[in-house]
XYZ file of C-alpha atoms in Angstrom:
473
model
C 91.260 180.827 169.827
C 90.735 177.282 168.267
C 90.452 177.286 164.255
C 88.545 174.796 162.785
C 89.774 173.860 159.391
C 87.791 174.320 156.316
C 86.448 171.332 154.611
C 85.354 172.672 151.388
C 81.583 172.015 151.533
C 79.230 174.221 153.647
C 76.394 172.065 154.734
C 73.706 172.618 156.683
C 73.602 171.121 160.453
C 70.396 168.612 159.095
C 72.580 167.453 156.819
C 75.390 166.363 158.588
C 73.152 164.444 160.880
C 71.516 162.901 158.382
C 74.988 162.263 156.731
C 75.970 160.513 159.919
C 72.894 158.820 160.809
C 72.763 157.181 157.129
C 76.199 155.914 157.606
C 75.794 154.195 160.691
C 72.566 152.799 159.342
C 74.130 151.461 156.238
C 77.000 149.880 158.405
C 73.888 148.232 161.284
C 72.399 147.056 157.972
C 75.463 145.977 156.201
C 76.260 144.334 159.153
C 72.687 142.405 159.686
C 72.998 141.288 156.363
C 76.609 139.504 156.489
C 75.314 138.221 160.189
C 72.051 136.730 158.136
C 74.470 135.481 155.366
C 76.610 133.697 157.368
C 73.891 132.401 159.925
C 72.162 131.217 156.225
C 75.606 129.491 155.347
C 76.821 128.044 157.989
C 72.745 126.135 158.502
C 72.476 125.155 155.020
C 76.463 123.738 154.743
C 75.693 121.982 158.345
C 72.856 120.214 156.555
C 74.931 119.233 154.329
C 77.337 117.722 156.308
C 75.038 116.033 158.087
C 73.284 114.331 155.405
C 76.124 113.392 154.078
C 77.470 112.192 156.982
C 74.456 110.037 157.685
C 74.711 108.829 154.297
C 77.888 107.163 154.559
C 77.008 105.765 157.736
C 73.716 104.285 155.793
C 75.849 102.972 153.117
C 78.139 101.020 155.172
C 74.931 100.089 157.091
C 73.802 98.720 154.441
C 77.034 96.853 153.063
C 76.811 95.304 156.876
C 73.120 93.960 156.134
C 74.340 92.723 153.182
C 76.810 90.169 154.621
C 74.822 89.697 157.944
C 72.008 88.454 155.291
C 74.493 85.916 153.508
C 75.555 84.800 156.808
C 72.306 84.143 157.884
C 71.042 82.328 154.672
C 74.285 79.925 154.747
C 73.641 79.405 158.027
C 69.675 78.651 157.688
C 70.858 76.032 154.791
C 73.617 74.191 157.228
C 71.719 73.870 160.159
C 68.000 73.542 159.039
C 67.159 71.241 162.287
C 69.148 72.989 164.600
C 68.985 76.003 166.268
C 68.169 79.087 163.988
C 70.430 81.909 163.926
C 70.310 85.105 165.917
C 67.985 86.755 163.161
C 65.709 85.694 160.999
C 66.244 85.638 156.957
C 63.081 87.973 157.087
C 64.534 90.125 159.025
C 67.746 90.287 157.143
C 65.989 90.837 154.541
C 63.802 93.705 155.850
C 67.248 95.757 157.256
C 68.843 95.905 153.914
C 65.643 97.151 152.030
C 65.728 99.685 155.128
C 69.377 100.624 154.339
C 68.732 101.225 150.610
C 65.736 103.362 151.307
C 67.330 105.404 153.877
C 70.251 105.743 151.660
C 67.781 107.291 148.843
C 66.547 109.565 151.298
C 69.919 111.613 151.265
C 70.616 111.126 147.966
C 70.079 114.913 145.662
C 72.591 114.706 142.665
C 71.392 112.456 138.918
C 74.638 110.760 139.825
C 74.107 109.827 143.435
C 70.793 108.768 142.169
C 72.021 106.543 139.334
C 74.560 104.933 141.887
C 71.279 103.865 143.942
C 69.529 102.998 141.561
C 72.299 100.434 140.191
C 72.802 99.544 144.282
C 68.758 98.643 144.251
C 69.053 96.259 141.398
C 71.692 94.748 142.466
C 70.746 94.281 145.934
C 67.280 93.509 144.219
C 69.101 90.730 142.293
C 70.863 88.916 144.284
C 67.622 88.842 146.912
C 66.108 86.880 144.266
C 68.835 84.790 142.892
C 68.720 80.988 143.847
C 70.773 79.553 146.185
C 73.413 78.557 143.768
C 73.892 81.734 142.423
C 73.818 83.883 145.678
C 77.507 84.429 146.082
C 78.235 85.684 142.357
C 75.155 88.395 143.055
C 76.755 88.881 146.407
C 79.550 90.495 144.827
C 77.959 92.517 142.071
C 75.880 94.043 145.077
C 78.412 94.027 147.228
C 80.572 96.806 144.460
C 77.330 98.899 143.900
C 77.122 99.272 147.704
C 80.369 100.162 148.043
C 80.403 102.751 144.896
C 77.332 104.406 146.743
C 79.529 104.235 149.752
C 82.402 106.066 148.350
C 80.091 108.533 146.395
C 79.181 109.173 149.966
C 82.679 109.525 151.472
C 83.401 111.877 148.563
C 80.162 113.998 149.183
C 81.007 114.501 152.992
C 84.350 115.194 152.220
C 83.236 118.043 149.511
C 80.614 119.283 151.975
C 83.293 119.454 154.782
C 85.692 121.366 152.358
C 82.892 123.702 151.056
C 82.049 124.146 154.952
C 85.769 125.583 155.658
C 85.281 127.816 152.774
C 82.583 129.211 154.140
C 83.887 129.372 157.661
C 86.882 131.229 155.964
C 84.733 133.486 154.062
C 82.601 134.340 157.360
C 85.586 135.240 159.424
C 87.291 137.741 156.434
C 83.086 139.035 156.431
C 83.582 139.449 159.928
C 86.723 141.258 160.011
C 85.803 143.625 157.380
C 82.424 144.426 158.957
C 84.458 144.862 162.543
C 86.945 147.362 160.542
C 83.944 149.106 158.750
C 82.229 149.599 161.708
C 85.179 150.864 163.726
C 85.992 153.123 160.632
C 82.376 154.548 160.405
C 82.513 155.282 163.629
C 85.754 157.196 163.762
C 84.747 158.979 160.626
C 81.337 160.387 162.693
C 83.605 160.876 165.576
C 86.627 163.105 163.652
C 83.587 164.608 161.593
C 81.451 165.768 164.830
C 84.809 166.952 166.466
C 85.824 168.951 163.116
C 82.200 170.272 162.400
C 80.718 170.756 165.252
C 83.310 170.738 168.702
C 85.671 172.764 166.991
C 83.718 175.424 165.738
C 81.654 175.389 169.155
C 84.645 175.839 171.281
C 86.022 178.388 168.986
C 82.876 180.265 169.790
C 82.826 180.160 173.292
C 86.374 181.079 173.507
C 85.710 184.154 171.349
C 82.765 185.053 173.952
C 84.910 184.572 176.675
C 88.003 186.859 175.267
C 85.115 189.367 174.075
C 83.861 189.101 177.989
C 87.212 189.624 179.327
C 87.917 193.188 177.071
C 89.608 191.583 174.301
C 87.390 193.800 171.690
C 88.971 192.379 168.637
C 88.255 188.760 169.518
C 86.331 187.085 166.457
C 85.873 183.372 165.634
C 86.289 182.527 162.405
C 83.707 180.593 160.031
C 83.717 177.049 160.388
C 81.350 174.148 160.535
C 77.742 173.877 159.256
C 75.925 176.768 157.708
C 74.228 177.633 161.128
C 77.362 177.592 162.881
C 78.929 179.996 160.175
C 75.511 182.203 160.548
C 75.853 182.310 164.689
C 79.593 183.192 163.803
C 78.827 185.572 161.378
C 76.395 187.400 163.758
C 78.257 187.393 166.438
C 81.244 189.197 164.398
C 78.684 191.652 163.081
C 77.535 192.268 166.970
C 81.263 192.297 168.223
C 82.438 194.931 165.390
C 78.735 196.897 165.974
C 79.886 197.028 169.720
C 83.747 198.371 168.680
C 81.818 201.099 166.534
C 79.807 202.081 169.386
C 82.557 202.285 171.403
C 84.665 204.164 168.938
C 81.894 206.424 168.470
C 81.133 207.069 172.430
C 84.853 207.805 172.881
C 84.238 210.257 169.624
C 81.363 211.873 171.166
C 83.092 212.077 174.409
C 85.877 214.215 173.040
C 83.619 216.212 171.346
C 81.308 217.212 174.026
C 84.197 217.625 175.652
C 86.077 219.921 173.554
C 81.930 221.760 172.434
C 81.672 222.541 176.239
C 85.182 223.634 177.056
C 84.851 226.519 173.804
C 82.018 228.073 176.297
C 83.416 227.620 178.881
C 86.609 229.339 178.415
C 84.725 232.052 177.557
C 82.883 232.838 180.128
C 85.833 232.347 182.173
C 87.362 234.870 180.488
C 84.470 237.420 180.335
C 84.266 236.891 183.769
C 87.672 237.199 184.689
C 88.185 240.419 182.595
C 85.335 242.138 184.380
C 86.518 240.973 188.156
C 89.798 241.895 187.700
C 88.961 245.629 185.660
C 90.110 248.003 188.309
C 86.919 249.769 187.879
C 83.500 248.695 186.694
C 83.767 248.949 183.005
C 81.103 251.738 181.105
C 77.765 250.002 180.507
C 78.271 249.301 176.732
C 81.396 247.334 177.731
C 79.271 245.490 180.726
C 76.307 244.873 178.194
C 78.601 243.178 175.470
C 80.281 241.152 178.335
C 77.066 240.518 179.556
C 75.254 239.576 176.228
C 78.452 237.451 175.200
C 77.906 235.210 178.325
C 74.138 235.199 178.087
C 75.022 233.894 174.057
C 77.318 231.706 176.004
C 74.772 230.185 178.193
C 72.156 229.509 175.565
C 74.461 227.536 173.848
C 75.946 225.867 176.860
C 72.113 225.093 177.467
C 70.918 223.858 173.480
C 73.776 221.243 173.885
C 72.536 220.083 177.409
C 69.052 219.977 175.660
C 69.956 218.166 172.684
C 71.735 215.591 175.091
C 68.839 214.971 177.055
C 66.750 214.493 174.008
C 69.009 211.894 172.139
C 68.783 210.052 175.608
C 64.722 210.203 175.477
C 64.496 209.542 172.094
C 66.792 206.315 172.552
C 64.607 205.302 175.468
C 61.604 205.748 173.540
C 60.356 208.313 176.030
C 60.132 211.375 173.584
C 56.794 213.230 174.846
C 54.670 215.336 172.630
C 52.454 217.885 173.773
C 50.035 218.425 170.619
C 47.686 220.897 170.039
C 46.587 223.530 167.159
C 49.599 225.627 165.785
C 50.307 228.163 163.203
C 53.791 227.353 161.788
C 53.978 230.795 160.173
C 53.945 232.040 163.876
C 56.927 230.056 164.754
C 58.813 230.099 161.762
C 58.754 234.285 162.663
C 59.314 233.904 166.355
C 62.468 231.844 165.230
C 63.520 233.881 162.831
C 63.551 237.000 164.391
C 65.763 235.506 167.690
C 68.236 234.616 165.254
C 68.397 237.437 163.371
C 70.678 239.579 166.138
C 73.156 236.632 166.410
C 75.029 237.612 162.727
C 75.149 240.824 160.765
C 76.774 238.810 157.841
C 73.412 236.852 157.087
C 70.296 237.649 155.707
C 67.521 235.751 156.916
C 64.443 235.738 154.342
C 60.789 234.791 154.815
C 58.461 233.305 152.537
C 55.760 232.496 153.783
C 51.684 232.670 153.410
C 49.520 235.796 154.685
C 47.409 233.905 156.337
C 48.034 230.879 159.081
C 48.985 227.630 158.264
C 47.677 225.131 161.046
C 49.391 222.272 162.311
C 49.039 219.688 165.031
C 52.313 219.855 166.967
C 54.119 220.293 169.959
C 55.046 224.617 169.182
C 57.979 223.742 171.634
C 59.544 220.227 170.054
C 58.833 222.608 166.398
C 60.098 225.529 168.197
C 63.235 223.324 168.689
C 63.289 222.175 165.017
C 63.240 225.434 163.227
C 65.820 226.718 165.724
C 68.651 223.664 164.878
C 67.768 224.086 161.179
C 68.009 228.250 161.053
C 71.267 227.697 163.348
C 72.891 225.493 161.052
C 72.226 227.685 157.957
C 73.887 230.238 159.839
C 76.964 228.273 161.709
C 77.546 226.378 157.932
C 77.668 229.377 156.333
C 80.843 231.191 157.582
C 81.113 233.658 155.110
C 77.566 234.829 155.257
C 75.289 235.476 152.848
C 71.149 234.684 152.520
C 69.391 232.152 154.640
C 65.606 231.537 153.134
C 62.706 229.888 155.253
C 60.215 229.162 152.602
C 56.157 227.783 153.569
C 54.402 225.985 151.126
C 50.857 224.268 151.967
C 49.180 221.785 149.807
C 46.166 219.366 149.938
C 48.019 216.803 151.990
C 51.057 218.503 153.347
C 52.816 221.472 154.729
C 56.532 221.688 152.842
C 59.026 223.862 155.374
C 62.597 224.745 153.339
C 65.289 226.455 155.040
C 67.747 226.988 152.496
C 71.435 228.171 152.903
C 74.787 229.981 150.900
C 77.397 227.726 152.816
C 79.840 225.006 152.498
C 77.107 222.237 151.207
C 76.929 218.529 151.776
C 78.795 215.532 149.663
C 75.799 213.673 148.081
C 76.960 210.362 149.668
C 76.663 211.830 153.254
C 72.521 213.020 153.138
C 71.631 210.325 155.866
C 74.956 209.728 157.100
C 73.737 213.734 158.528
C 71.088 212.221 160.606
C 72.465 209.733 162.472
C 73.296 210.651 166.164
C 77.050 211.726 166.771
C 77.797 212.296 163.156
C 78.429 215.484 160.900
C 79.461 216.055 156.979
C 83.155 215.869 156.186
C 82.948 219.138 154.875
C 82.212 220.595 158.573
C 85.490 221.970 159.480
C 87.161 221.577 162.953
C 86.411 225.042 164.095
C 82.540 224.994 163.415
C 81.053 223.774 166.520
C 78.814 220.953 167.271
C 78.397 217.082 168.504
C 76.267 215.781 165.647
C 73.015 215.619 167.650
C 70.992 218.407 165.896
C 69.845 217.037 162.910
C 69.335 213.452 164.442
C 67.128 214.715 167.230
C 65.761 217.110 165.052
C 64.074 213.811 162.251
C 63.142 212.056 165.384
C 60.648 214.919 166.276
C 59.443 215.264 162.784
C 58.706 211.590 162.272
C 57.016 211.690 165.378
C 54.786 214.155 164.442
C 53.913 212.129 161.269
C 56.236 214.009 158.984
C 60.146 213.660 157.696
C 62.805 215.130 157.168
C 65.483 215.460 154.189
C 67.958 217.468 152.753
C 69.186 218.025 149.081
C 72.650 219.982 148.665
C 75.747 220.936 146.565
C 79.226 220.973 147.980
C 80.367 224.542 148.056
C 77.198 225.994 146.847
C 74.956 225.080 150.072
C 71.983 223.081 151.421
C 68.172 222.982 151.647
C 66.321 220.847 154.436
C 62.616 220.481 153.596
C 60.529 219.500 156.771
C 57.039 217.204 155.681
C 54.475 217.547 157.756
C 50.955 216.612 157.853
C 48.189 219.298 156.476
C 45.726 220.369 159.102
C 43.421 222.180 157.430
C 42.008 221.170 153.911
C 42.541 223.720 151.381
C 39.291 225.046 149.962
């Protein structure tokens, strides 16, 4: 049998599901957030790197445009009457202004703005300078432009380094996310195996083993609370079935023992009659026949109890209700039991008039017979057996008291269970433990109840309560 380890905290299946789903959702959201952050950072760094490259290119183009302007202006001054330069001075100046504007578009920091402002000032000074001062002002414009170009290159390198750091961080974050997802999935799978699969496998194996006849098979209570409850229910059911099997075996042994006693008596009585060389005297023959009749009555009562218990368990107990005088039934049953024992005195205390009840006379006689026979049987030393009938506005109370072995207080309810007898009953006292169970079912079917009060070693009193049929005036 597979036993799932105990992890300490007992949770419901729904809680485990929410925890697993929450863990996976957290990992999924974390992965999405990480991917979004990496995408945003890459986009920002890529844009910055592109702007830096464009600024470097624009700064270089600015320097080139200045040199070109100087060349065009010198060419124009030397060859004023000849064919002009490839581009006009105006076009060259326009290119210089355009490059300045482009460099300014990619300027963000205050330091860069200061450099580009200085470059513009130097370029404009150069553009406004007369011909004889252009060369000297050109040097200042070129130096300012070179400073802008160097700043742009430094910025591009810084953006490149930052992009590299972001790329490394993104790779690290991606690796951590991958490890987290794999670890989370592994934890969910491990928890599912430990908390769900192994307990379910344990239950399945225990069911299969129990079905195969291994009645000692039980399920270890592990996993979520629902599976523990299933395991506990199975174990309780298995214990109940094993207990029922034991009771059935005990019942069969008791039935076999109780049947053997009257059968042996019948066999012995008939063999004595058959082996006698001459017919016995009428008195002896009558005694033998009375013993045979008593044992047959006992067998018939035992079989009747078994059949009644079977009908009760199947829900087929039939009652033929009619108006009945309980006093008459008690007198009849008492007269039938008086000859059974010379050691017992049956005393009746009943009203002079009738005590009507609505019931099945045959079943009520069965209850009275069982109570009186038990009173005699469990008083092996003899004594008084008192039968009392009392009537009130709501109910009729029938009491049967004896002076026998009594019943321990802890067994008052146990003796009404099928196949159960009091621990004070010795093995020599016959019975299979069905009479009181059947009697209680019959009385309850009449709308009443049966209860017992007793003192161990001093006797017992069984009280039958039935609804009163005719209210007292």
